Short mmCIF file of C-alpha atoms (C1' of nucleotides) in Angstrom, two decimals:
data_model
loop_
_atom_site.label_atom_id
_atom_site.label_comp_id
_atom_site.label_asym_id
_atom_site.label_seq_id
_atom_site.Cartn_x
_atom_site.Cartn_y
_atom_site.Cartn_z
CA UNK A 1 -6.65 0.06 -2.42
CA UNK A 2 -3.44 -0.88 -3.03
CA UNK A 3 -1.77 -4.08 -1.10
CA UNK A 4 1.53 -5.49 -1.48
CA UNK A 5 0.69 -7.56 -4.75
CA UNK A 6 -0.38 -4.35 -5.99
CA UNK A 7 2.41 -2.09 -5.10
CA UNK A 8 4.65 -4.15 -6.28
CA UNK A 9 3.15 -4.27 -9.58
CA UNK A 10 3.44 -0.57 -9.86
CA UNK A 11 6.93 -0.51 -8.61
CA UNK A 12 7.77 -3.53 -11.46
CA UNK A 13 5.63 -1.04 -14.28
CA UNK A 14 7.58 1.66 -12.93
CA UNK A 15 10.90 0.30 -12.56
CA UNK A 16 11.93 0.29 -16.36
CA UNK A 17 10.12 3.40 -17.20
CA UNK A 18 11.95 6.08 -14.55
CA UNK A 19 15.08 4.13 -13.80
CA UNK A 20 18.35 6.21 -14.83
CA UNK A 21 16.55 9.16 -15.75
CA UNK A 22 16.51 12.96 -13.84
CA UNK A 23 13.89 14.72 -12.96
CA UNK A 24 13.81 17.64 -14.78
CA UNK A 25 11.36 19.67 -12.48
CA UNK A 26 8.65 19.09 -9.94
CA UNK A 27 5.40 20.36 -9.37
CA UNK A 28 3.28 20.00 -6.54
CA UNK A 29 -0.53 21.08 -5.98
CA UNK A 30 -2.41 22.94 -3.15
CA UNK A 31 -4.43 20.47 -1.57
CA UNK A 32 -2.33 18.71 1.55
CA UNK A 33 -1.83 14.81 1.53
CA UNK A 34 -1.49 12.76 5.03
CA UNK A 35 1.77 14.22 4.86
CA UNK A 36 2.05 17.28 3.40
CA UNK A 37 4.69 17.60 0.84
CA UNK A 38 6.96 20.21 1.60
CA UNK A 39 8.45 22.44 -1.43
CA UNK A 40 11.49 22.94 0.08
CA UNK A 41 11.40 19.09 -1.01
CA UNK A 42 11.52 20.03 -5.06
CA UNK A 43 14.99 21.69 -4.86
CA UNK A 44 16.44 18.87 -3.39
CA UNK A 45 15.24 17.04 -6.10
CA UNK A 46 15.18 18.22 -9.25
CA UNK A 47 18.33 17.59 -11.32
CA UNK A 48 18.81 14.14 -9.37
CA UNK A 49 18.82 10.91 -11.28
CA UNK A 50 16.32 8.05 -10.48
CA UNK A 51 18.90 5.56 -9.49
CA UNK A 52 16.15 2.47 -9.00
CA UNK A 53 12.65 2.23 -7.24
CA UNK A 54 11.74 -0.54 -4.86
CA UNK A 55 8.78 -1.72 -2.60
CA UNK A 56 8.91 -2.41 1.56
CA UNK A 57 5.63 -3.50 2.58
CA UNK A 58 2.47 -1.77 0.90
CA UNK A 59 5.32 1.85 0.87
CA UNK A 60 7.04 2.26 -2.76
CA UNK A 61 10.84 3.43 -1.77
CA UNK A 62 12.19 5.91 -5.03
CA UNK A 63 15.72 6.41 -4.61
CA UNK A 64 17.34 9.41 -6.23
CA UNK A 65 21.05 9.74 -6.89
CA UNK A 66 23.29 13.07 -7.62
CA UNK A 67 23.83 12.07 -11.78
CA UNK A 68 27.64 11.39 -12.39
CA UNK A 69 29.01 13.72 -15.08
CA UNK A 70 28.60 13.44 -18.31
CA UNK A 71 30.96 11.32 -19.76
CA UNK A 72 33.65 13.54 -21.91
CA UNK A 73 33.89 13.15 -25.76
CA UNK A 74 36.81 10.78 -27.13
CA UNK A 75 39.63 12.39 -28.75
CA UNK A 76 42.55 14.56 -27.24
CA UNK A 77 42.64 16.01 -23.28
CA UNK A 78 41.73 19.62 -24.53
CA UNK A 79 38.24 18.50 -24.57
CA UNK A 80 38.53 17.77 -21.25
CA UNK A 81 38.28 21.37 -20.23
CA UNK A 82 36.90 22.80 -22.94
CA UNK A 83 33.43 20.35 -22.77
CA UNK A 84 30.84 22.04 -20.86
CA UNK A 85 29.66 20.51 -17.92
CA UNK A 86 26.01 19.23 -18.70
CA UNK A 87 25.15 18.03 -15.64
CA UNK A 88 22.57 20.86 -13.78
CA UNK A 89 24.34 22.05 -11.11
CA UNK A 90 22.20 22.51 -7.59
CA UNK A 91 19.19 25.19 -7.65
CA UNK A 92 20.72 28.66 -6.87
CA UNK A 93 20.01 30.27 -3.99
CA UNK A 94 19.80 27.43 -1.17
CA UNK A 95 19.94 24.87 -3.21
CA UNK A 96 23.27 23.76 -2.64
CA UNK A 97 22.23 23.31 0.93
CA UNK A 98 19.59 21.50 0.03
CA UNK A 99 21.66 18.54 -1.76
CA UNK A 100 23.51 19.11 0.43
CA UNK A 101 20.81 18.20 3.42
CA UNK A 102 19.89 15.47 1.04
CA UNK A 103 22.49 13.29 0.07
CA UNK A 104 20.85 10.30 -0.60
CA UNK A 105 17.40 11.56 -1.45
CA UNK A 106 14.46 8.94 -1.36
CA UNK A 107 11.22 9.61 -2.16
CA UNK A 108 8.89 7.45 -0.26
CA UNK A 109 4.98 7.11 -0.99
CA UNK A 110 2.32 5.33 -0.02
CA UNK A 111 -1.05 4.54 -1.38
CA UNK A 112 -3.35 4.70 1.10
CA UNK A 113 -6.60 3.77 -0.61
CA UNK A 114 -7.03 5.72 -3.88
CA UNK A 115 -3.53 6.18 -4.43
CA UNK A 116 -2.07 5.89 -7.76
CA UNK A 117 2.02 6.13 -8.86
CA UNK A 118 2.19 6.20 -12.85
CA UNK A 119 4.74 6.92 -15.57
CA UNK A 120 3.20 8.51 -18.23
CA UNK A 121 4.15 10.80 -21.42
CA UNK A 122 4.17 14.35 -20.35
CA UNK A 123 2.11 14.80 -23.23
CA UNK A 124 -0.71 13.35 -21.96
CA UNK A 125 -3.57 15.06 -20.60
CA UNK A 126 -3.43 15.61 -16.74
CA UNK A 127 -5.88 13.87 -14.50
CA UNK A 128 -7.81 15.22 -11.87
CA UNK A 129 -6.93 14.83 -8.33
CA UNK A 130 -3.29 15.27 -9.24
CA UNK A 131 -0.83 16.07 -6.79
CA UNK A 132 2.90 15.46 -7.03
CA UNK A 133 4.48 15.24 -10.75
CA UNK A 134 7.75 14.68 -11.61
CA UNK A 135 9.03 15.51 -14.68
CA UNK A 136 11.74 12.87 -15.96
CA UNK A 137 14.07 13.74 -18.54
CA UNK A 138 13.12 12.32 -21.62
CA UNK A 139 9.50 13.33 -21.77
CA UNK A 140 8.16 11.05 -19.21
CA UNK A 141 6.66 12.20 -16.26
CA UNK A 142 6.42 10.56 -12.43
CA UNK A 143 2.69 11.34 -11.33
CA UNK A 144 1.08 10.72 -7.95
CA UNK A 145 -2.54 11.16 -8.29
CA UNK A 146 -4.95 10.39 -5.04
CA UNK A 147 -9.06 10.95 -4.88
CA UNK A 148 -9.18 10.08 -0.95
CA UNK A 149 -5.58 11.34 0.04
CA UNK A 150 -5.31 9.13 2.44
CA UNK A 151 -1.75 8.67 0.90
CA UNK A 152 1.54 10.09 1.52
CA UNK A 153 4.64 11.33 -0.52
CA UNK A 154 8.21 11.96 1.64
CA UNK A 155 11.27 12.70 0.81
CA UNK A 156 13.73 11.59 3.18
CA UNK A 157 17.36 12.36 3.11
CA UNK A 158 19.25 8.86 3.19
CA UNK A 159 18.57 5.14 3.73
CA UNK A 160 19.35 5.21 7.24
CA UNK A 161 16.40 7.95 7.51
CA UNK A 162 14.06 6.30 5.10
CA UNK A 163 14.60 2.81 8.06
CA UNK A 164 13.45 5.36 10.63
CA UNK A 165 10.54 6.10 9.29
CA UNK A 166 9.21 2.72 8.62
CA UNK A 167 9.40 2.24 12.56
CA UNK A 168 8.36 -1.05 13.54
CA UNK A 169 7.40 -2.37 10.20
CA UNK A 170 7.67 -6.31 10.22
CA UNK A 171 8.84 -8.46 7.85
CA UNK A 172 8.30 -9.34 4.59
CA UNK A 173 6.16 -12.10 4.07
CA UNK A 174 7.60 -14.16 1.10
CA UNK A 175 10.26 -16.91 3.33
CA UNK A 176 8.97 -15.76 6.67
CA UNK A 177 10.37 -18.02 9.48
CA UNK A 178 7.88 -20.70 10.39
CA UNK A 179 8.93 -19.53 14.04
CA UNK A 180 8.94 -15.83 14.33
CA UNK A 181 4.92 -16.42 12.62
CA UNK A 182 4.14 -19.11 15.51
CA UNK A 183 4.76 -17.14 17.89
CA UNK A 184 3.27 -14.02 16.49
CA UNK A 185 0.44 -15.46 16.70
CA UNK A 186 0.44 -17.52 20.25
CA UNK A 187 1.09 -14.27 21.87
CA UNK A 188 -1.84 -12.67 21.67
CA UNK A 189 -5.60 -13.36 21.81
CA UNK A 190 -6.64 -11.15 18.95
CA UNK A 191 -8.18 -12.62 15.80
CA UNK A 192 -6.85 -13.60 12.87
CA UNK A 193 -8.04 -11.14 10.67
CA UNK A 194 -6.40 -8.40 12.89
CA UNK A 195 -3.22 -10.47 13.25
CA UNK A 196 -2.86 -10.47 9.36
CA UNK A 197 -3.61 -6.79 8.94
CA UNK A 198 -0.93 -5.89 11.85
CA UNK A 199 1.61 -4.14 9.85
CA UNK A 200 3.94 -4.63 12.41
CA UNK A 201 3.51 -8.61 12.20
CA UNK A 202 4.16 -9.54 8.73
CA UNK A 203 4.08 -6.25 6.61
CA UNK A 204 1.99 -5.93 3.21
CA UNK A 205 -1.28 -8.18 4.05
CA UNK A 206 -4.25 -5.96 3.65
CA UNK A 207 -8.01 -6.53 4.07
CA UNK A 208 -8.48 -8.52 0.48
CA UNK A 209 -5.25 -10.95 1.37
CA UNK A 210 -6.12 -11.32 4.88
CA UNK A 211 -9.28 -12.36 3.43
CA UNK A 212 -8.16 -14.42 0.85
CA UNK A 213 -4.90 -16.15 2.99
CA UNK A 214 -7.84 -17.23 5.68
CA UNK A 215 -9.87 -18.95 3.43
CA UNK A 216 -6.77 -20.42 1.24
CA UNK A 217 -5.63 -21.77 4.96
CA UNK A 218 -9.69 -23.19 5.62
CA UNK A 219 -9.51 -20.90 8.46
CA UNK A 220 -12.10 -18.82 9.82
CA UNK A 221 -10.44 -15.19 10.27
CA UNK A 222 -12.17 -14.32 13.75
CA UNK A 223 -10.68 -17.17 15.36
CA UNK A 224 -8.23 -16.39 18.05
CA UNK A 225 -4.65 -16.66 17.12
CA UNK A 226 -2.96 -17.90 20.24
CA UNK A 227 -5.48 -20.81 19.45
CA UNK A 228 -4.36 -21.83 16.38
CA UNK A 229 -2.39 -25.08 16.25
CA UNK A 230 1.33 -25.18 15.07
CA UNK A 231 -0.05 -26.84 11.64
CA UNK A 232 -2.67 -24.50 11.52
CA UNK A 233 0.07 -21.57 11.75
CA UNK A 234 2.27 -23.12 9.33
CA UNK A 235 -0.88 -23.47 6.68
CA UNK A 236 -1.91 -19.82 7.20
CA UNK A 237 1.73 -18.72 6.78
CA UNK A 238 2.53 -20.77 3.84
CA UNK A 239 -1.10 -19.48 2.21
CA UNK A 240 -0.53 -15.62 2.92
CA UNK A 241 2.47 -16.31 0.76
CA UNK A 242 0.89 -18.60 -2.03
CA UNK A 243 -2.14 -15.78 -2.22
CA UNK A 244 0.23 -13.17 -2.58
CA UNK A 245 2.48 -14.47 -5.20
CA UNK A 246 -0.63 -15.39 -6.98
CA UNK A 247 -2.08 -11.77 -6.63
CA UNK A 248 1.47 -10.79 -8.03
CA UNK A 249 1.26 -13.05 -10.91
CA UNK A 250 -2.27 -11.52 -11.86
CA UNK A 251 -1.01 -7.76 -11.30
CA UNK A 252 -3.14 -7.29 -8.35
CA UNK A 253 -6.72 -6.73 -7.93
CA UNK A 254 -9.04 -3.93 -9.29
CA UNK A 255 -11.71 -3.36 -6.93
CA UNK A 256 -12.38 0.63 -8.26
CA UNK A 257 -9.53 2.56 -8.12
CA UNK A 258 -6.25 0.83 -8.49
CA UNK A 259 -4.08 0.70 -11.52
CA UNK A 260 -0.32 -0.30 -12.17
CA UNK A 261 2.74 1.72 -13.05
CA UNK A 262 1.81 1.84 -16.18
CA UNK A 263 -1.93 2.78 -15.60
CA UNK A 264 -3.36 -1.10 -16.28
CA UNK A 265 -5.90 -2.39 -13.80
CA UNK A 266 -5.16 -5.31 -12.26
CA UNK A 267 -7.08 -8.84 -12.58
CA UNK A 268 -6.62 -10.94 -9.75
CA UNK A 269 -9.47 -9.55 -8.76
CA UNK A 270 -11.39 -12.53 -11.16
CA UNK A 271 -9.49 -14.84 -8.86
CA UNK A 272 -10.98 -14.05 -5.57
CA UNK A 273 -12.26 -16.77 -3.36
CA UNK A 274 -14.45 -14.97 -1.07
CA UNK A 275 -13.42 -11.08 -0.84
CA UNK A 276 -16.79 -9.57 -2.14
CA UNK A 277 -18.43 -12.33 -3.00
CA UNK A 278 -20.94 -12.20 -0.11
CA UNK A 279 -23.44 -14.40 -0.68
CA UNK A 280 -21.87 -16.18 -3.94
CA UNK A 281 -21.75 -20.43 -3.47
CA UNK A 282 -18.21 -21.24 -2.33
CA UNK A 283 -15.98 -22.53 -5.14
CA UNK A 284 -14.96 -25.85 -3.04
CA UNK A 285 -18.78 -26.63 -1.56
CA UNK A 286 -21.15 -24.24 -2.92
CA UNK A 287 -22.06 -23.00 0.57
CA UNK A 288 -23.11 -18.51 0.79
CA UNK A 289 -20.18 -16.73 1.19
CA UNK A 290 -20.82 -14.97 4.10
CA UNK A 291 -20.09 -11.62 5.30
CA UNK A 292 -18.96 -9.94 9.04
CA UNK A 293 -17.39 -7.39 10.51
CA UNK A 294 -13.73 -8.08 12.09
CA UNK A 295 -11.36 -5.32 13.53
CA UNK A 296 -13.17 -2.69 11.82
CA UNK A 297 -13.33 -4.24 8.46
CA UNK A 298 -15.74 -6.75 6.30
CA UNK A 299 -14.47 -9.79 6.32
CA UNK A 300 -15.34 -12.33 3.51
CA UNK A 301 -15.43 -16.35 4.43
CA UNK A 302 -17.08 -19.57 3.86
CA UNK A 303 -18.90 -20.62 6.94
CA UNK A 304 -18.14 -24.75 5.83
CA UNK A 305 -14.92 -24.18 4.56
CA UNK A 306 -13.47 -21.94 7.71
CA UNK A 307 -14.89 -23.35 10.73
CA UNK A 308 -15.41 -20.83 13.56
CA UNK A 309 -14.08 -22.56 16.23
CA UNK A 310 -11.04 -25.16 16.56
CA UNK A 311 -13.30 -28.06 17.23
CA UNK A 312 -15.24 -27.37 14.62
CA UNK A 313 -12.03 -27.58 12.58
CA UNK A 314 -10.65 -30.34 13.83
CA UNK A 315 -13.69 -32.51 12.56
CA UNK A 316 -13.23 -30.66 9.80
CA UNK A 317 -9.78 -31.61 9.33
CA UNK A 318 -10.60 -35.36 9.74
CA UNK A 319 -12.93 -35.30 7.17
CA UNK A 320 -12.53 -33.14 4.41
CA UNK A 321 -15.40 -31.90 2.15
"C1'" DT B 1 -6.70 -3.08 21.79
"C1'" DC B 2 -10.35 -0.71 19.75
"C1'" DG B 3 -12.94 3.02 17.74
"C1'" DG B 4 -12.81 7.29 15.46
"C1'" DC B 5 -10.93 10.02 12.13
"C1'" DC B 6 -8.73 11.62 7.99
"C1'" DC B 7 -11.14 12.30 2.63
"C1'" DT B 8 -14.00 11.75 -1.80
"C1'" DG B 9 -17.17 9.32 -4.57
"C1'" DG B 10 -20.21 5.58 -5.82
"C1'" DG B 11 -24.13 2.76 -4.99
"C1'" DG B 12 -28.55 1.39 -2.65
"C1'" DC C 1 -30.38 10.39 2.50
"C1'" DC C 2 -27.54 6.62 4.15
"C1'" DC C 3 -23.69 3.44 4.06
"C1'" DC C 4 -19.62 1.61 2.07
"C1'" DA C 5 -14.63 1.51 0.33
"C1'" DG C 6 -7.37 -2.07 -1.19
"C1'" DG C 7 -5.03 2.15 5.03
"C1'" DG C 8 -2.75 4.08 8.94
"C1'" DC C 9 -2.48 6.95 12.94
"C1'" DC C 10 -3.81 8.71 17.33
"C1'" DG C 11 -6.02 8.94 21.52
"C1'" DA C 12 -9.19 6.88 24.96
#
DNA sequence: TCGGCCCTGGGG
DNA sequence: CCCCAGGGCCGA
């Protein structure tokens, strides 16, 4: 479901709603995730503070903080040792080994297709399919809720570990150097649609933005990318970025599943120019919107708008409409 | 580099 | 019943 524009509209929802407080407990259900969370996981977190929350690609990066101490009543030094220390102190037991273990805690999920990170009151009724809730102090509550479970919760024990684990993940793609994305894509033969959805490329495009960046760019998304021209990069580069920050500006898109932080669909999804509109009149020339099958998933174009081959779109190019 | 697979649910 | 779905990983 969820693609950059959209995790970063739950991590925005989120941000003021968790920010600064501590989780109070955790609970976790039975059913395993892509990665199962492990409980030895909820000692090393409860009694931490949310110290912010922050998106890297389509992953949402929570990062969780030992609380300082309490700050000690005004007034003269005997209350310095007389206040009690409010501040939890580490689960009994092995828990000091596990904050220990975890210095830096941060909780890292992602997605997959159904996933869906809200804040909500505690109070409110819990949904079904609900696997990982936080509660934050204060009465909110963190909850991770995912039909498919394609997604994943993690808690990783520092920054440096959290960097690890995102492997080869490429780069953002808001500013991406007009270079580096050149030459992505004149080394290697693949299409464009898989080029887009290569996490390791530029990282955040899924299927709906490769979609929508290809037809943005008037390029058709199965041609080959080491056969693009260096204007034809630079347009496809520059429109993954303008579709994105549009898809931002409309809080993503709700195809079925996704909601915000905040548990708000999205409506971008009013916006599209050809994701699922196969067979709808093209909004530039009224041509079908036509639908086909490219590295594994349907891909969504205007046959006049995105030639299929780079004569085709040089014409094209030299006269418009 | 590609297909299959992991899951559940909705629609034809 | 079948096929389809915002994703990623793993093995041929």
């Amino acid at each position: 479901m969820p693609e950059l524009p959209e995790v970063e509209t739950v991590v925005r929802d989120l941000r003021p709603a968790v920010v600064g407080r501590r989780v109070v407990a955790v609970r976790h259900g039975a059913k395993r995730l892509r990665r199962p969370w492990d409980p030895a996981w909820n000692d090393a977190v409860a009694g931490r503070q949310v110290g912010g929350i922050r998106r890297r690609g389509k992953w949402i990066v929570v990062e969780l903080q030992t609380p300082p101490p309490n700050p000690l009543p005004r007034g003269g030094r005997g209350d310095r040792t007389n206040h009690p220390v409010l501040v939890p102190p580490p689960p009994a037991g092995e828990g000091v080994r596990g904050w220990g273990l975890f210095p830096n805690p941060r909780l890292v999920v992602h997605l997959g297709m159904t996933g869906q990170l809200t804040a909500a009151p505690a109070a409110d009724p819990e949904p079904d399919h609900l696997h990982l809730t936080f509660a934050l102090s204060g009465g909110t509550e963190l909850r991770f809720r995912d039909v498919r479970r394609f997604g994943s919760a993690t808690l990783y024990p520092d920054e440096a570990a959290v960097e690890a684990g995102f492997g080869d993940l490429g780069p953002e793609p808001f500013g991406l150097d007009t270079g580096y994305f050149r030459n992505a894509l004149a080394g290697t033969a693949r299409n464009l649609k898989a080029v887009l959805l290569d996490q390791s490329i530029v990282a955040g495009v899924g299927n709906i933005y490769a979609d929508e960046a290809c037809s943005l760019a008037g390029l058709h998304p199965g041609r080959r990318a080491d056969a693009l021209t260096r204007a034809e990069a630079d347009r496809l580069r520059e429109s993954v970025e303008a579709v994105l920050t549009a898809a931002i500006a409309g809080r993503g898109s709700t195809i079925r599943d996704y909601v915000g932080g905040s548990g708000l669909r999205g409506e971008f999804q009013l916006a599209h120019r050809v994701y699922g509109r196969t067979g709808e009149p093209c909004g530039t020339c009224a041509t079908a919107i036509e639908c086909v099958r490219l590295a594994g998933r349907s891909s969504h174009y205007c046959p006049a708008c995105q030639p299929d081959s780079p004569r085709r779109a040089r014409k094209a190019q030299r006269s418009p409409g």
